[in-house]
Short mmCIF file of C-alpha atoms in Angstrom, two decimals:
data_model
loop_
_atom_site.label_atom_id
_atom_site.label_comp_id
_atom_site.label_asym_id
_atom_site.label_seq_id
_atom_site.Cartn_x
_atom_site.Cartn_y
_atom_site.Cartn_z
CA MET A 1 1.20 55.70 -22.30
CA GLU A 2 1.54 52.33 -20.52
CA PRO A 3 -1.06 51.19 -17.97
CA PRO A 4 -0.03 51.69 -14.30
CA GLY A 5 0.11 47.93 -13.64
CA VAL A 6 2.53 47.35 -16.52
CA SER A 7 4.88 50.17 -15.40
CA LYS A 8 5.02 48.78 -11.88
CA LYS A 9 5.87 45.34 -13.21
CA ILE A 10 8.68 46.69 -15.39
CA HIS A 11 10.10 48.63 -12.42
CA GLU A 12 10.12 45.48 -10.27
CA GLU A 13 11.89 43.48 -13.01
CA ARG A 14 14.59 46.19 -13.34
CA SER A 15 15.14 46.20 -9.54
CA ARG A 16 15.60 42.42 -9.46
CA PHE A 17 18.07 42.62 -12.36
CA VAL A 18 20.14 45.34 -10.65
CA ARG A 19 20.27 43.36 -7.37
CA ALA A 20 21.33 40.17 -9.16
CA ALA A 21 24.04 41.99 -11.11
CA SER A 22 25.33 43.58 -7.89
CA LEU A 23 25.57 40.19 -6.16
CA VAL A 24 27.50 38.70 -9.09
CA LEU A 25 29.93 41.63 -9.11
CA LEU A 26 30.46 41.41 -5.33
CA SER A 27 31.17 37.66 -5.60
CA LEU A 28 33.78 38.26 -8.29
CA VAL A 29 35.52 40.90 -6.17
CA ILE A 30 35.63 38.62 -3.09
CA PHE A 31 36.98 35.71 -5.15
CA SER A 32 39.68 37.90 -6.70
CA VAL A 33 40.86 39.26 -3.33
CA GLY A 34 40.90 35.80 -1.74
CA SER A 35 42.93 34.36 -4.61
CA GLY A 36 45.45 37.15 -4.37
CA CYS A 37 46.00 36.60 -0.63
CA SER A 38 46.61 32.88 -0.95
CA GLY A 39 49.03 33.40 -3.84
CA ASN A 40 51.22 35.70 -1.72
CA GLY A 41 51.85 33.06 0.87
CA GLN A 42 50.17 34.98 3.69
CA GLY A 43 48.63 32.01 5.45
CA GLY A 44 47.67 30.30 2.16
CA ARG A 45 49.34 27.54 0.19
CA GLY A 46 51.24 29.71 -2.22
CA ASP A 47 54.90 29.11 -3.00
CA ALA A 48 57.20 29.86 -0.07
CA ALA A 49 59.64 32.74 -0.40
CA PRO A 50 63.17 31.62 -1.33
CA VAL A 51 65.55 31.28 1.58
CA THR A 52 68.55 33.55 1.38
CA THR A 53 71.89 33.04 3.09
CA ASN A 54 74.54 35.39 4.37
CA VAL A 55 77.24 33.32 2.64
CA GLN A 56 77.89 34.06 -1.00
CA ARG A 57 77.83 31.07 -3.33
CA ALA A 58 81.14 30.90 -5.16
CA ASN A 59 82.79 29.17 -8.06
CA PRO A 60 84.10 25.81 -6.74
CA ASP A 61 87.41 26.51 -8.52
CA ILE A 62 88.06 29.53 -6.29
CA LEU A 63 90.43 28.94 -3.39
CA THR A 64 89.12 29.48 0.12
CA GLU A 65 90.29 29.27 3.73
CA GLY A 66 91.26 25.72 4.70
CA ASP A 67 92.21 24.61 1.18
CA ARG A 68 95.53 22.77 0.87
CA ILE A 69 97.52 23.85 -2.15
CA VAL A 70 100.70 22.56 -3.72
CA ILE A 71 103.19 24.84 -5.54
CA ILE A 72 105.47 22.94 -7.94
CA TYR A 73 108.63 24.59 -9.33
CA SER A 74 110.22 23.46 -12.60
CA GLY A 75 112.09 24.69 -15.67
CA ILE A 76 115.25 25.63 -13.75
CA PRO A 77 118.35 23.73 -12.59
CA ARG A 78 117.84 22.21 -9.13
CA PRO A 79 114.25 23.44 -8.58
CA PRO A 80 113.10 23.72 -4.97
CA PRO A 81 110.89 20.92 -3.64
CA PRO A 82 107.12 21.26 -3.97
CA HIS A 83 105.60 23.48 -1.31
CA THR A 84 102.38 22.29 0.37
CA GLU A 85 100.45 24.65 2.62
CA GLN A 86 96.95 25.09 3.95
CA ILE A 87 95.33 28.47 3.42
CA ARG A 88 95.00 30.18 6.79
CA GLN A 89 91.77 31.61 8.21
CA ASP A 90 92.92 35.11 7.19
CA GLY A 91 93.15 33.87 3.58
CA THR A 92 96.95 33.94 3.33
CA ILE A 93 99.85 31.58 2.73
CA GLN A 94 103.61 32.02 3.10
CA PRO A 95 105.22 30.85 -0.17
CA PRO A 96 108.96 30.06 -0.14
CA TYR A 97 111.39 32.92 -0.81
CA LEU A 98 108.79 35.63 -0.15
CA SER A 99 109.25 37.84 2.89
CA GLU A 100 105.55 38.64 3.39
CA PRO A 101 102.44 36.42 3.52
CA MET A 102 100.38 36.43 0.36
CA ARG A 103 96.57 36.65 0.29
CA VAL A 104 95.25 33.91 -1.99
CA ALA A 105 91.66 33.28 -0.84
CA GLY A 106 89.31 34.35 -3.63
CA LEU A 107 91.77 33.51 -6.42
CA THR A 108 91.63 30.56 -8.78
CA THR A 109 94.68 28.31 -9.01
CA GLY A 110 95.51 29.89 -12.37
CA GLU A 111 95.34 33.41 -10.93
CA LEU A 112 97.54 32.38 -8.01
CA GLN A 113 100.01 30.85 -10.43
CA ASP A 114 100.25 34.12 -12.39
CA ALA A 115 100.55 36.19 -9.20
CA LEU A 116 103.37 34.01 -7.90
CA TYR A 117 105.21 34.24 -11.21
CA SER A 118 105.11 38.04 -11.11
CA LEU A 119 106.58 37.98 -7.58
CA TYR A 120 109.30 35.43 -8.38
CA VAL A 121 110.45 36.69 -11.79
CA PRO A 122 112.79 38.48 -12.15
CA LYS A 123 113.38 39.43 -8.49
CA ILE A 124 114.11 35.90 -7.24
CA PHE A 125 114.44 33.73 -10.37
CA THR A 126 115.46 34.85 -13.83
CA ARG A 127 112.97 32.31 -15.10
CA VAL A 128 110.82 29.57 -13.58
CA SER A 129 107.78 27.47 -14.40
CA LEU A 130 105.10 27.20 -11.75
CA THR A 131 102.19 24.82 -11.26
CA VAL A 132 99.63 25.38 -8.52
CA LYS A 133 97.26 22.57 -7.56
CA ALA A 134 94.51 22.43 -4.96
CA GLU A 135 94.09 19.15 -3.12
CA GLU A 136 90.66 17.57 -2.83
CA ARG A 137 88.52 19.31 -0.22
CA TYR A 138 86.62 17.58 2.55
CA PHE A 139 84.89 18.29 5.85
CA THR A 140 83.78 15.95 8.63
CA VAL A 141 80.47 15.59 10.48
CA VAL A 142 80.41 13.53 13.69
CA GLY A 143 78.05 13.00 16.61
CA GLU A 144 74.27 13.02 16.58
CA VAL A 145 73.55 13.16 12.84
CA ASN A 146 71.91 10.51 10.73
CA THR A 147 74.96 9.72 8.60
CA PRO A 148 78.26 10.85 10.18
CA GLY A 149 81.35 10.77 8.02
CA LEU A 150 83.72 12.56 5.66
CA TYR A 151 82.10 14.63 2.91
CA PRO A 152 83.42 16.50 -0.14
CA TYR A 153 83.50 20.26 0.13
CA ILE A 154 81.69 21.66 -2.94
CA GLY A 155 81.86 25.33 -3.76
CA THR A 156 81.10 27.63 -0.85
CA MET A 157 79.16 25.97 1.96
CA THR A 158 77.58 26.81 5.31
CA VAL A 159 77.32 24.74 8.48
CA LEU A 160 73.66 24.05 7.65
CA ASP A 161 74.82 22.69 4.28
CA GLY A 162 77.32 20.45 6.06
CA ILE A 163 74.68 19.06 8.43
CA ALA A 164 72.34 18.50 5.49
CA SER A 165 75.09 16.48 3.77
CA ALA A 166 74.99 14.14 6.79
CA ARG A 167 71.19 13.80 6.31
CA GLY A 168 70.37 16.10 9.18
CA LEU A 169 70.31 15.85 12.96
CA ASN A 170 68.91 12.81 14.72
CA ASN A 171 66.43 12.87 17.61
CA PHE A 172 69.16 12.99 20.26
CA ALA A 173 71.04 16.04 18.96
CA LYS A 174 71.68 19.03 21.21
CA LYS A 175 70.91 21.66 18.61
CA ASN A 176 72.18 24.79 20.35
CA ARG A 177 75.68 23.57 21.29
CA ILE A 178 77.09 22.25 18.01
CA ARG A 179 80.86 22.71 17.79
CA VAL A 180 82.62 23.61 14.57
CA THR A 181 86.38 23.08 14.77
CA ARG A 182 88.39 24.87 12.12
CA ALA A 183 91.52 23.50 10.47
CA ASP A 184 93.67 25.81 12.62
CA GLY A 185 92.17 24.42 15.84
CA THR A 186 89.81 27.28 16.67
CA THR A 187 86.28 26.31 17.74
CA VAL A 188 82.96 28.05 17.03
CA THR A 189 79.65 27.26 18.76
CA PHE A 190 76.72 26.93 16.37
CA ASP A 191 72.98 27.08 17.15
CA TYR A 192 71.10 24.98 14.60
CA SER A 193 67.62 26.24 15.49
CA LYS A 194 68.58 29.90 15.31
CA ALA A 195 70.29 29.39 11.96
CA ARG A 196 67.24 27.63 10.53
CA ASP A 197 64.97 30.49 11.64
CA ASN A 198 67.34 33.32 10.70
CA GLN A 199 70.08 32.92 8.10
CA GLU A 200 72.10 35.66 9.83
CA TYR A 201 73.06 32.99 12.40
CA ASN A 202 74.27 30.61 9.70
CA ILE A 203 78.06 30.60 9.39
CA PRO A 204 80.52 29.57 6.68
CA LEU A 205 81.93 26.07 6.51
CA TYR A 206 85.53 25.67 5.34
CA PRO A 207 87.49 22.71 3.97
CA GLY A 208 88.98 20.65 6.79
CA ASP A 209 86.32 21.73 9.32
CA VAL A 210 84.84 19.22 11.76
CA ILE A 211 81.17 19.60 12.77
CA ASN A 212 80.57 17.87 16.12
CA VAL A 213 76.94 17.51 17.19
CA PRO A 214 76.72 16.60 20.92
CA ARG A 215 74.06 14.41 22.52
CA ARG A 216 71.41 16.06 24.68
CA LEU A 217 70.95 14.82 28.23
CA TYR A 218 67.15 14.37 28.05
#
């Protein structure tokens, strides 16, 4: 049997060991929780969540509203002249010899070519060769942006994309009264700040559109 003094000393050593181990464990738990919070981006420096948009990104070869297309007829005696038309805002065109408008937005030029052939042959022509081409696509940004001008339309774009192409708004821009004029003459008012904060306010940009950023009064 150990002397009373020795037992007391052993008990004190065990108590100090338990307290030290508890402190180490508590420190590890706090460190782990803190690291997890900062990694989720909740007030820390973790990676920001990706920004989504309400406009679907599309294949740049797919036709969209505002595109100008050319239909070329060949392979027959006295072929009709090439037909050039801009796709309307409802996604349709009116090809020659067809009684009803044809929806073409969302098709590639090859798919439109095949669709036209099936409508023309054999009801209108016994045979015909068709070529469908899309002209180069552009949009314009004017007013209070850093680099106004004409820009190529690439794939599916939004008005925020268009403004970014012009290197953003300058310090004099009136952000909540931006005008977007469509190819058919209709005008839409765009609020830059709302669209930056909430992608639901972002709107599609079409080929031929003009983004006009007015100057604020003060």
